[in-house]
mmCIF file of N, CA and C in Angstrom:
data_model
loop_
_atom_site.group_PDB
_atom_site.id
_atom_site.type_symbol
_atom_site.label_atom_id
_atom_site.label_comp_id
_atom_site.label_asym_id
_atom_site.label_seq_id
_atom_site.Cartn_x
_atom_site.Cartn_y
_atom_site.Cartn_z
ATOM 1 N N MET D 1078 166.299 103.727 27.040
ATOM 2 C CA MET D 1078 165.851 104.725 27.081
ATOM 3 C C MET D 1078 166.911 104.973 25.831
ATOM 4 N N ILE D 1079 166.452 106.967 25.499
ATOM 5 C CA ILE D 1079 167.171 107.169 24.166
ATOM 6 C C ILE D 1079 167.940 108.213 25.105
ATOM 7 N N ASN D 1080 169.537 108.134 24.500
ATOM 8 C CA ASN D 1080 170.649 108.668 25.652
ATOM 9 C C ASN D 1080 170.317 110.351 25.518
ATOM 10 N N SER D 1081 170.216 110.938 26.861
ATOM 11 C CA SER D 1081 170.408 111.980 26.897
ATOM 12 C C SER D 1081 170.990 113.123 26.192
ATOM 13 N N ASN D 1082 171.947 113.117 25.675
ATOM 14 C CA ASN D 1082 173.038 113.583 25.208
ATOM 15 C C ASN D 1082 172.412 113.692 23.535
ATOM 16 N N ASP D 1083 171.470 112.718 22.930
ATOM 17 C CA ASP D 1083 170.627 113.039 21.580
ATOM 18 C C ASP D 1083 169.437 114.018 22.108
ATOM 19 N N TYR D 1084 169.129 114.126 22.370
ATOM 20 C CA TYR D 1084 168.088 115.396 23.210
ATOM 21 C C TYR D 1084 168.729 116.400 23.516
ATOM 22 N N ASN D 1085 169.858 116.550 24.063
ATOM 23 C CA ASN D 1085 170.492 117.839 24.057
ATOM 24 C C ASN D 1085 171.807 118.112 22.587
ATOM 25 N N LEU D 1086 171.638 117.577 22.336
ATOM 26 C CA LEU D 1086 172.110 117.976 20.483
ATOM 27 C C LEU D 1086 170.559 118.458 19.488
ATOM 28 N N ILE D 1087 169.506 118.163 19.974
ATOM 29 C CA ILE D 1087 168.552 119.086 19.296
ATOM 30 C C ILE D 1087 167.854 119.923 20.125
ATOM 31 N N SER D 1088 167.982 120.003 21.390
ATOM 32 C CA SER D 1088 167.595 120.723 22.311
ATOM 33 C C SER D 1088 166.914 122.051 21.688
ATOM 34 N N THR D 1089 168.087 122.876 20.955
ATOM 35 C CA THR D 1089 168.140 124.252 20.567
ATOM 36 C C THR D 1089 166.933 124.088 18.752
ATOM 37 N N PHE D 1090 166.629 123.069 18.716
ATOM 38 C CA PHE D 1090 165.471 123.441 17.805
ATOM 39 C C PHE D 1090 164.266 122.567 17.821
ATOM 40 N N TYR D 1091 164.639 121.751 19.174
ATOM 41 C CA TYR D 1091 163.157 120.610 19.377
ATOM 42 C C TYR D 1091 161.947 121.614 19.083
ATOM 43 N N ASP D 1092 161.529 122.625 19.893
ATOM 44 C CA ASP D 1092 160.405 123.241 19.929
ATOM 45 C C ASP D 1092 159.921 124.022 18.387
ATOM 46 N N PRO D 1093 160.887 124.624 17.636
ATOM 47 C CA PRO D 1093 160.566 125.445 16.193
ATOM 48 C C PRO D 1093 160.087 123.812 15.126
ATOM 49 N N LEU D 1094 161.171 122.548 15.716
ATOM 50 C CA LEU D 1094 160.451 121.646 14.750
ATOM 51 C C LEU D 1094 159.727 120.850 14.783
ATOM 52 N N ALA D 1095 159.530 120.599 16.064
ATOM 53 C CA ALA D 1095 158.234 120.074 16.531
ATOM 54 C C ALA D 1095 156.763 121.114 16.208
ATOM 55 N N LYS D 1096 157.065 122.235 16.198
ATOM 56 C CA LYS D 1096 155.675 123.361 15.720
ATOM 57 C C LYS D 1096 155.747 123.334 14.829
ATOM 58 N N VAL D 1097 156.615 123.195 13.740
ATOM 59 C CA VAL D 1097 156.831 122.839 12.347
ATOM 60 C C VAL D 1097 155.925 121.529 11.648
ATOM 61 N N ILE D 1098 156.636 120.311 12.306
ATOM 62 C CA ILE D 1098 155.667 119.135 12.222
ATOM 63 C C ILE D 1098 154.119 119.079 12.731
ATOM 64 N N PHE D 1099 153.994 119.708 13.854
ATOM 65 C CA PHE D 1099 153.045 119.351 14.760
ATOM 66 C C PHE D 1099 152.012 120.096 14.483
ATOM 67 N N GLY D 1100 152.158 121.371 14.401
ATOM 68 C CA GLY D 1100 151.507 122.674 14.791
ATOM 69 C C GLY D 1100 151.957 122.674 16.228
ATOM 70 N N ASN D 1101 150.763 122.821 16.624
ATOM 71 C CA ASN D 1101 150.520 123.022 18.000
ATOM 72 C C ASN D 1101 149.983 121.558 18.486
ATOM 73 N N GLU D 1102 149.631 120.914 17.863
ATOM 74 C CA GLU D 1102 148.948 119.791 18.606
ATOM 75 C C GLU D 1102 150.352 118.940 19.602
ATOM 76 N N LEU D 1103 151.147 119.043 19.439
ATOM 77 C CA LEU D 1103 152.009 118.638 21.207
ATOM 78 C C LEU D 1103 152.314 119.114 21.867
ATOM 79 N N LYS D 1104 152.015 120.772 21.594
ATOM 80 C CA LYS D 1104 151.590 121.237 23.105
ATOM 81 C C LYS D 1104 150.831 120.820 23.756
ATOM 82 N N SER D 1105 149.342 121.057 22.917
ATOM 83 C CA SER D 1105 147.755 120.603 23.639
ATOM 84 C C SER D 1105 148.174 119.217 23.950
ATOM 85 N N ALA D 1106 148.834 118.503 23.270
ATOM 86 C CA ALA D 1106 148.690 116.835 23.828
ATOM 87 C C ALA D 1106 149.372 116.818 25.173
ATOM 88 N N GLY D 1107 150.333 117.693 25.434
ATOM 89 C CA GLY D 1107 151.254 117.361 26.580
ATOM 90 C C GLY D 1107 150.332 118.768 28.443
ATOM 91 N N ALA D 1108 149.665 119.137 26.977
ATOM 92 C CA ALA D 1108 148.596 120.150 28.570
ATOM 93 C C ALA D 1108 147.558 119.630 28.811
ATOM 94 N N TYR D 1109 147.093 118.632 28.129
ATOM 95 C CA TYR D 1109 145.407 117.981 28.548
ATOM 96 C C TYR D 1109 145.535 117.532 28.912
ATOM 97 N N ALA D 1110 146.209 116.955 30.349
ATOM 98 C CA ALA D 1110 145.906 116.235 31.320
ATOM 99 C C ALA D 1110 145.758 117.808 32.600
ATOM 100 N N PHE D 1111 146.016 118.715 32.147
ATOM 101 C CA PHE D 1111 145.821 120.232 33.287
ATOM 102 C C PHE D 1111 144.531 120.607 32.611
ATOM 103 N N GLN D 1112 144.666 120.503 31.595
ATOM 104 C CA GLN D 1112 142.620 121.382 30.956
ATOM 105 C C GLN D 1112 141.489 120.337 31.638
ATOM 106 N N TYR D 1113 142.005 119.317 31.940
ATOM 107 C CA TYR D 1113 140.997 118.774 31.879
ATOM 108 C C TYR D 1113 140.704 117.452 33.285
ATOM 109 N N LEU D 1114 141.539 117.462 34.378
ATOM 110 C CA LEU D 1114 141.327 117.288 35.371
ATOM 111 C C LEU D 1114 141.856 118.298 36.340
ATOM 112 N N ASP D 1115 140.752 117.869 37.567
ATOM 113 C CA ASP D 1115 140.833 119.334 38.747
ATOM 114 C C ASP D 1115 142.223 118.888 39.521
ATOM 115 N N ILE D 1116 143.079 119.508 39.532
ATOM 116 C CA ILE D 1116 144.458 119.046 40.354
ATOM 117 C C ILE D 1116 144.814 120.096 41.597
ATOM 118 N N ARG D 1117 144.017 120.785 42.253
ATOM 119 C CA ARG D 1117 144.015 121.738 43.158
ATOM 120 C C ARG D 1117 144.654 120.704 43.905
ATOM 121 N N ASP D 1118 146.218 122.016 45.191
ATOM 122 C CA ASP D 1118 146.630 120.962 46.171
ATOM 123 C C ASP D 1118 146.932 119.313 45.563
ATOM 124 N N ALA D 1119 147.172 119.464 44.246
ATOM 125 C CA ALA D 1119 147.798 118.081 44.068
ATOM 126 C C ALA D 1119 149.296 118.222 43.769
ATOM 127 N N SER D 1120 149.825 117.197 44.062
ATOM 128 C CA SER D 1120 150.996 116.361 44.020
ATOM 129 C C SER D 1120 151.756 116.135 42.419
ATOM 130 N N ILE D 1121 152.377 116.117 41.587
ATOM 131 C CA ILE D 1121 152.923 116.223 40.343
ATOM 132 C C ILE D 1121 154.121 116.175 39.837
ATOM 133 N N LEU D 1122 153.920 114.850 38.876
ATOM 134 C CA LEU D 1122 155.050 114.231 39.090
ATOM 135 C C LEU D 1122 155.115 114.918 37.475
ATOM 136 N N ILE D 1123 156.090 114.648 36.592
ATOM 137 C CA ILE D 1123 156.145 114.672 34.773
ATOM 138 C C ILE D 1123 157.383 113.978 34.486
ATOM 139 N N PRO D 1124 157.991 113.160 34.726
ATOM 140 C CA PRO D 1124 159.155 112.449 34.228
ATOM 141 C C PRO D 1124 159.183 112.408 32.426
ATOM 142 N N GLY D 1125 160.393 113.250 32.131
ATOM 143 C CA GLY D 1125 160.400 113.019 30.497
ATOM 144 C C GLY D 1125 159.956 114.730 30.460
ATOM 145 N N VAL D 1126 160.330 116.258 31.428
ATOM 146 C CA VAL D 1126 159.680 117.109 31.089
ATOM 147 C C VAL D 1126 160.247 117.656 29.711
ATOM 148 N N GLY D 1127 160.871 117.983 28.948
ATOM 149 C CA GLY D 1127 161.948 118.501 27.766
ATOM 150 C C GLY D 1127 161.739 119.991 28.102
ATOM 151 N N THR D 1128 161.313 120.543 27.200
ATOM 152 C CA THR D 1128 161.325 122.047 27.778
ATOM 153 C C THR D 1128 159.999 122.218 28.382
ATOM 154 N N ALA D 1129 159.439 122.088 28.634
ATOM 155 C CA ALA D 1129 158.247 122.119 29.431
ATOM 156 C C ALA D 1129 157.119 123.176 28.022
ATOM 157 N N SER D 1130 156.807 122.620 26.696
ATOM 158 C CA SER D 1130 156.658 123.377 26.519
ATOM 159 C C SER D 1130 155.372 123.636 26.426
ATOM 160 N N PHE D 1131 154.392 123.043 26.753
ATOM 161 C CA PHE D 1131 152.991 122.409 27.394
ATOM 162 C C PHE D 1131 152.552 123.524 28.082
ATOM 163 N N LEU D 1132 153.532 124.026 29.078
ATOM 164 C CA LEU D 1132 153.020 125.312 29.692
ATOM 165 C C LEU D 1132 152.990 126.486 29.027
ATOM 166 N N ASP D 1133 152.825 126.802 27.890
ATOM 167 C CA ASP D 1133 152.207 127.835 26.755
ATOM 168 C C ASP D 1133 150.960 127.684 26.846
ATOM 169 N N GLU D 1134 150.752 126.329 27.265
ATOM 170 C CA GLU D 1134 148.868 125.809 26.748
ATOM 171 C C GLU D 1134 148.204 125.942 28.453
ATOM 172 N N VAL D 1135 149.062 126.212 29.454
ATOM 173 C CA VAL D 1135 148.032 125.980 30.229
ATOM 174 C C VAL D 1135 147.735 127.261 31.123
ATOM 175 N N LYS D 1136 146.572 126.939 31.489
ATOM 176 C CA LYS D 1136 146.325 128.412 32.257
ATOM 177 C C LYS D 1136 145.823 128.193 33.937
ATOM 178 N N PHE D 1137 146.680 128.334 34.478
ATOM 179 C CA PHE D 1137 146.575 128.093 36.136
ATOM 180 C C PHE D 1137 145.747 129.092 36.787
ATOM 181 N N GLY D 1138 145.298 128.013 37.774
ATOM 182 C CA GLY D 1138 144.050 129.568 38.603
ATOM 183 C C GLY D 1138 143.514 128.348 39.011
ATOM 184 N N GLN D 1139 142.253 128.820 39.355
ATOM 185 C CA GLN D 1139 141.190 128.440 40.470
ATOM 186 C C GLN D 1139 141.331 126.638 40.651
ATOM 187 N N ARG D 1140 140.972 126.302 39.685
ATOM 188 C CA ARG D 1140 140.791 124.735 39.051
ATOM 189 C C ARG D 1140 142.299 123.995 39.052
ATOM 190 N N ILE D 1141 142.900 124.699 38.451
ATOM 191 C CA ILE D 1141 144.301 124.149 38.236
ATOM 192 C C ILE D 1141 145.128 125.092 39.452
ATOM 193 N N ASN D 1142 145.617 124.861 40.187
ATOM 194 C CA ASN D 1142 146.357 125.278 41.498
ATOM 195 C C ASN D 1142 147.218 124.095 42.236
ATOM 196 N N PRO D 1143 147.912 123.450 41.542
ATOM 197 C CA PRO D 1143 148.594 121.948 42.139
ATOM 198 C C PRO D 1143 149.999 122.812 43.084
ATOM 199 N N HIS D 1144 149.754 122.006 43.981
ATOM 200 C CA HIS D 1144 150.685 122.200 45.164
ATOM 201 C C HIS D 1144 151.860 122.173 45.295
ATOM 202 N N LYS D 1145 152.568 120.532 43.878
ATOM 203 C CA LYS D 1145 153.700 121.173 43.449
ATOM 204 C C LYS D 1145 153.840 120.224 42.272
ATOM 205 N N ILE D 1146 154.724 120.810 41.497
ATOM 206 C CA ILE D 1146 154.867 119.987 40.209
ATOM 207 C C ILE D 1146 156.847 120.117 40.158
ATOM 208 N N LEU D 1147 157.140 118.590 39.671
ATOM 209 C CA LEU D 1147 158.379 118.193 39.780
ATOM 210 C C LEU D 1147 158.410 118.091 38.455
ATOM 211 N N GLY D 1148 159.224 118.043 37.441
ATOM 212 C CA GLY D 1148 159.704 117.985 36.365
ATOM 213 C C GLY D 1148 160.792 117.624 36.457
ATOM 214 N N ILE D 1149 161.267 116.013 35.876
ATOM 215 C CA ILE D 1149 162.251 115.361 35.338
ATOM 216 C C ILE D 1149 162.765 115.334 34.311
ATOM 217 N N ASP D 1150 164.148 114.640 33.796
ATOM 218 C CA ASP D 1150 164.846 114.882 32.443
ATOM 219 C C ASP D 1150 166.072 114.688 32.517
ATOM 220 N N LEU D 1151 166.400 113.915 31.508
ATOM 221 C CA LEU D 1151 168.155 113.557 31.904
ATOM 222 C C LEU D 1151 168.923 114.694 30.933
ATOM 223 N N SER D 1152 167.826 115.254 29.566
ATOM 224 C CA SER D 1152 168.971 116.378 29.545
ATOM 225 C C SER D 1152 168.842 117.733 29.609
ATOM 226 N N GLU D 1153 169.792 118.394 30.242
ATOM 227 C CA GLU D 1153 169.906 119.085 30.863
ATOM 228 C C GLU D 1153 170.389 120.652 30.035
ATOM 229 N N LYS D 1154 170.512 120.233 28.578
ATOM 230 C CA LYS D 1154 169.945 121.048 27.565
ATOM 231 C C LYS D 1154 168.662 121.908 27.548
ATOM 232 N N MET D 1155 167.711 120.419 27.567
ATOM 233 C CA MET D 1155 166.398 120.786 27.354
ATOM 234 C C MET D 1155 165.661 121.079 28.674
ATOM 235 N N LEU D 1156 166.547 120.711 29.715
ATOM 236 C CA LEU D 1156 166.221 121.329 30.771
ATOM 237 C C LEU D 1156 166.532 123.161 31.000
ATOM 238 N N THR D 1157 167.545 123.289 30.656
ATOM 239 C CA THR D 1157 167.825 124.338 30.698
ATOM 240 C C THR D 1157 166.438 126.241 29.901
ATOM 241 N N LYS D 1158 166.333 125.272 28.903
ATOM 242 C CA LYS D 1158 165.157 125.673 28.033
ATOM 243 C C LYS D 1158 163.839 125.373 28.511
ATOM 244 N N ALA D 1159 163.445 124.514 30.065
ATOM 245 C CA ALA D 1159 162.566 124.563 30.620
ATOM 246 C C ALA D 1159 162.208 125.534 31.760
ATOM 247 N N HIS D 1160 163.592 125.445 32.330
ATOM 248 C CA HIS D 1160 163.642 126.585 33.578
ATOM 249 C C HIS D 1160 163.480 128.005 33.229
ATOM 250 N N LYS D 1161 163.903 128.277 32.035
ATOM 251 C CA LYS D 1161 163.581 130.274 31.530
ATOM 252 C C LYS D 1161 162.184 129.902 31.332
ATOM 253 N N ARG D 1162 161.138 128.957 30.873
ATOM 254 C CA ARG D 1162 159.889 128.944 30.733
ATOM 255 C C ARG D 1162 159.222 129.355 31.896
ATOM 256 N N ILE D 1163 159.414 128.606 33.052
ATOM 257 C CA ILE D 1163 159.094 128.786 34.351
ATOM 258 C C ILE D 1163 159.293 129.716 34.968
ATOM 259 N N GLU D 1164 160.081 130.169 34.963
ATOM 260 C CA GLU D 1164 160.660 131.276 35.237
ATOM 261 C C GLU D 1164 160.042 132.820 34.747
ATOM 262 N N ASN D 1165 160.170 132.931 33.164
ATOM 263 C CA ASN D 1165 158.824 133.744 32.373
ATOM 264 C C ASN D 1165 157.605 133.675 32.448
ATOM 265 N N GLN D 1166 157.070 132.888 32.865
ATOM 266 C CA GLN D 1166 155.523 132.247 33.494
ATOM 267 C C GLN D 1166 155.659 132.844 34.451
ATOM 268 N N ASP D 1167 156.811 132.887 35.600
ATOM 269 C CA ASP D 1167 156.420 132.771 36.992
ATOM 270 C C ASP D 1167 155.774 131.926 38.108
ATOM 271 N N PHE D 1168 156.083 130.633 37.430
ATOM 272 C CA PHE D 1168 155.261 128.834 37.998
ATOM 273 C C PHE D 1168 156.439 128.300 38.846
ATOM 274 N N GLY D 1169 158.021 129.193 38.776
ATOM 275 C CA GLY D 1169 158.827 128.762 39.787
ATOM 276 C C GLY D 1169 158.271 128.629 41.412
ATOM 277 N N LYS D 1170 157.322 129.364 42.455
ATOM 278 C CA LYS D 1170 156.892 128.921 43.116
ATOM 279 C C LYS D 1170 155.826 127.562 43.385
ATOM 280 N N PHE D 1171 155.504 127.118 42.406
ATOM 281 C CA PHE D 1171 155.573 125.421 43.148
ATOM 282 C C PHE D 1171 155.799 124.502 41.529
ATOM 283 N N PHE D 1172 157.118 124.989 40.817
ATOM 284 C CA PHE D 1172 156.757 124.152 39.310
ATOM 285 C C PHE D 1172 158.763 123.890 39.777
ATOM 286 N N GLU D 1173 159.415 122.958 40.362
ATOM 287 C CA GLU D 1173 160.832 122.472 40.307
ATOM 288 C C GLU D 1173 160.932 121.708 39.286
ATOM 289 N N ILE D 1174 162.575 121.571 38.721
ATOM 290 C CA ILE D 1174 163.080 121.128 37.713
ATOM 291 C C ILE D 1174 164.066 120.200 38.452
ATOM 292 N N ARG D 1175 164.259 118.999 37.932
ATOM 293 C CA ARG D 1175 165.384 118.048 38.344
ATOM 294 C C ARG D 1175 165.981 117.260 37.216
ATOM 295 N N ASN D 1176 167.671 117.393 37.145
ATOM 296 C CA ASN D 1176 167.415 116.850 35.857
ATOM 297 C C ASN D 1176 168.285 115.399 36.295
ATOM 298 N N GLY D 1177 168.052 114.562 36.137
ATOM 299 C CA GLY D 1177 167.965 112.614 36.477
ATOM 300 C C GLY D 1177 167.353 111.784 35.972
ATOM 301 N N ASP D 1178 167.381 110.492 36.080
ATOM 302 C CA ASP D 1178 167.234 109.220 35.712
ATOM 303 C C ASP D 1178 166.046 109.359 36.193
ATOM 304 N N PHE D 1179 164.761 108.934 35.879
ATOM 305 C CA PHE D 1179 163.510 108.994 37.008
ATOM 306 C C PHE D 1179 163.323 107.481 37.737
ATOM 307 N N PHE D 1180 164.069 106.434 36.201
ATOM 308 C CA PHE D 1180 164.496 105.142 37.266
ATOM 309 C C PHE D 1180 165.418 105.015 38.483
ATOM 310 N N SER D 1181 166.310 106.343 38.398
ATOM 311 C CA SER D 1181 167.178 105.875 39.863
ATOM 312 C C SER D 1181 167.279 107.141 41.103
ATOM 313 N N SER D 1182 165.896 107.939 40.849
ATOM 314 C CA SER D 1182 165.781 108.717 41.356
ATOM 315 C C SER D 1182 165.438 108.223 42.271
ATOM 316 N N HIS D 1183 165.002 108.906 43.612
ATOM 317 C CA HIS D 1183 164.521 108.727 44.622
ATOM 318 C C HIS D 1183 164.210 109.846 45.028
ATOM 319 N N PHE D 1184 162.304 109.623 45.613
ATOM 320 C CA PHE D 1184 161.362 111.253 45.795
ATOM 321 C C PHE D 1184 161.275 110.983 47.094
ATOM 322 N N GLU D 1185 161.095 112.472 47.501
ATOM 323 C CA GLU D 1185 161.376 112.803 48.845
ATOM 324 C C GLU D 1185 159.749 112.555 49.363
ATOM 325 N N VAL D 1186 158.709 112.920 48.556
ATOM 326 C CA VAL D 1186 157.123 112.920 48.723
ATOM 327 C C VAL D 1186 156.658 111.851 47.900
ATOM 328 N N GLN D 1187 155.244 111.754 47.859
ATOM 329 C CA GLN D 1187 154.384 110.934 46.963
ATOM 330 C C GLN D 1187 153.459 111.923 45.755
ATOM 331 N N PHE D 1188 153.496 111.474 45.145
ATOM 332 C CA PHE D 1188 152.827 111.915 44.428
ATOM 333 C C PHE D 1188 151.024 111.464 44.235
ATOM 334 N N ASP D 1189 150.458 112.646 43.782
ATOM 335 C CA ASP D 1189 148.984 112.715 43.747
ATOM 336 C C ASP D 1189 148.758 112.017 42.052
ATOM 337 N N LEU D 1190 149.613 112.490 41.554
ATOM 338 C CA LEU D 1190 149.317 112.411 39.740
ATOM 339 C C LEU D 1190 150.364 112.334 39.054
ATOM 340 N N ILE D 1191 150.992 111.598 38.002
ATOM 341 C CA ILE D 1191 152.128 111.107 37.237
ATOM 342 C C ILE D 1191 151.555 111.466 35.780
ATOM 343 N N ILE D 1192 152.068 112.777 35.016
ATOM 344 C CA ILE D 1192 151.957 112.627 33.793
ATOM 345 C C ILE D 1192 152.806 112.263 32.800
ATOM 346 N N ALA D 1193 153.046 111.705 32.178
ATOM 347 C CA ALA D 1193 153.676 111.113 31.485
ATOM 348 C C ALA D 1193 153.670 111.455 29.956
ATOM 349 N N ASN D 1194 153.826 112.772 29.825
ATOM 350 C CA ASN D 1194 152.935 112.384 27.647
ATOM 351 C C ASN D 1194 153.624 111.551 26.788
ATOM 352 N N PHE D 1195 154.879 112.203 26.919
ATOM 353 C CA PHE D 1195 155.384 111.281 25.634
ATOM 354 C C PHE D 1195 157.121 110.473 26.600
ATOM 355 N N PHE D 1196 157.103 110.770 27.336
ATOM 356 C CA PHE D 1196 157.973 109.702 28.000
ATOM 357 C C PHE D 1196 158.060 108.227 27.725
ATOM 358 N N LEU D 1197 157.101 107.767 27.501
ATOM 359 C CA LEU D 1197 156.419 106.358 27.437
ATOM 360 C C LEU D 1197 157.336 105.632 26.090
ATOM 361 N N ASP D 1198 157.212 107.516 25.369
ATOM 362 C CA ASP D 1198 157.954 106.728 23.845
ATOM 363 C C ASP D 1198 158.957 106.293 23.616
ATOM 364 N N CYS D 1199 160.041 106.867 24.795
ATOM 365 C CA CYS D 1199 160.960 107.189 24.645
ATOM 366 C C CYS D 1199 162.010 105.970 25.300
ATOM 367 N N LEU D 1200 161.326 104.902 26.145
ATOM 368 C CA LEU D 1200 161.404 103.947 26.422
ATOM 369 C C LEU D 1200 161.296 102.618 26.097
ATOM 370 N N PRO D 1201 162.519 101.428 26.284
ATOM 371 C CA PRO D 1201 162.139 100.061 25.647
ATOM 372 C C PRO D 1201 160.791 99.393 26.475
ATOM 373 N N ASN D 1202 160.650 98.442 26.064
ATOM 374 C CA ASN D 1202 159.652 97.571 26.616
ATOM 375 C C ASN D 1202 159.821 97.228 28.222
ATOM 376 N N CYS D 1203 160.777 97.215 28.430
ATOM 377 C CA CYS D 1203 161.267 96.286 29.771
ATOM 378 C C CYS D 1203 161.138 97.513 30.802
ATOM 379 N N GLN D 1204 161.321 99.023 30.290
ATOM 380 C CA GLN D 1204 161.247 99.784 31.126
ATOM 381 C C GLN D 1204 159.708 100.554 30.670
ATOM 382 N N ILE D 1205 158.780 99.982 30.115
ATOM 383 C CA ILE D 1205 157.287 100.517 30.538
ATOM 384 C C ILE D 1205 157.534 99.631 31.374
ATOM 385 N N GLU D 1206 156.980 98.376 31.545
ATOM 386 C CA GLU D 1206 156.856 97.049 32.324
ATOM 387 C C GLU D 1206 157.503 97.979 33.581
ATOM 388 N N GLU D 1207 158.715 98.049 34.059
ATOM 389 C CA GLU D 1207 159.229 98.977 34.885
ATOM 390 C C GLU D 1207 158.058 100.032 35.720
ATOM 391 N N PHE D 1208 157.989 100.875 34.249
ATOM 392 C CA PHE D 1208 157.327 102.515 34.951
ATOM 393 C C PHE D 1208 155.760 101.757 35.673
ATOM 394 N N MET D 1209 155.796 101.047 34.289
ATOM 395 C CA MET D 1209 154.266 100.957 34.899
ATOM 396 C C MET D 1209 153.908 100.538 36.292
#
């Protein structure tokens, strides 16, 4: 897996750089599952949540009304940005973020859905197999 310190180093310019390179496509790709799935009362896990920039594209409401979302990431600085975004958009009532390694984490609940948008891109093949 890419070292969390790598993402800590680039956290300050990660979202602006992504916007320059990809426009809104990266955010839209991150929000894709929310736009096309019925996730009423679902428990969702998002490994590698990063800055949670996809939240800018998600319109929570009747069809998109999760019970709980847990975002996990190794990079503390990326999670700091995610936390601010969650607070600013008032998603705190159902969105929790946690610093940690997906592979060594123990989850208290089962999840209905795992959204791993760009998480797999950061893993070596042996960890992709383990994840699957």
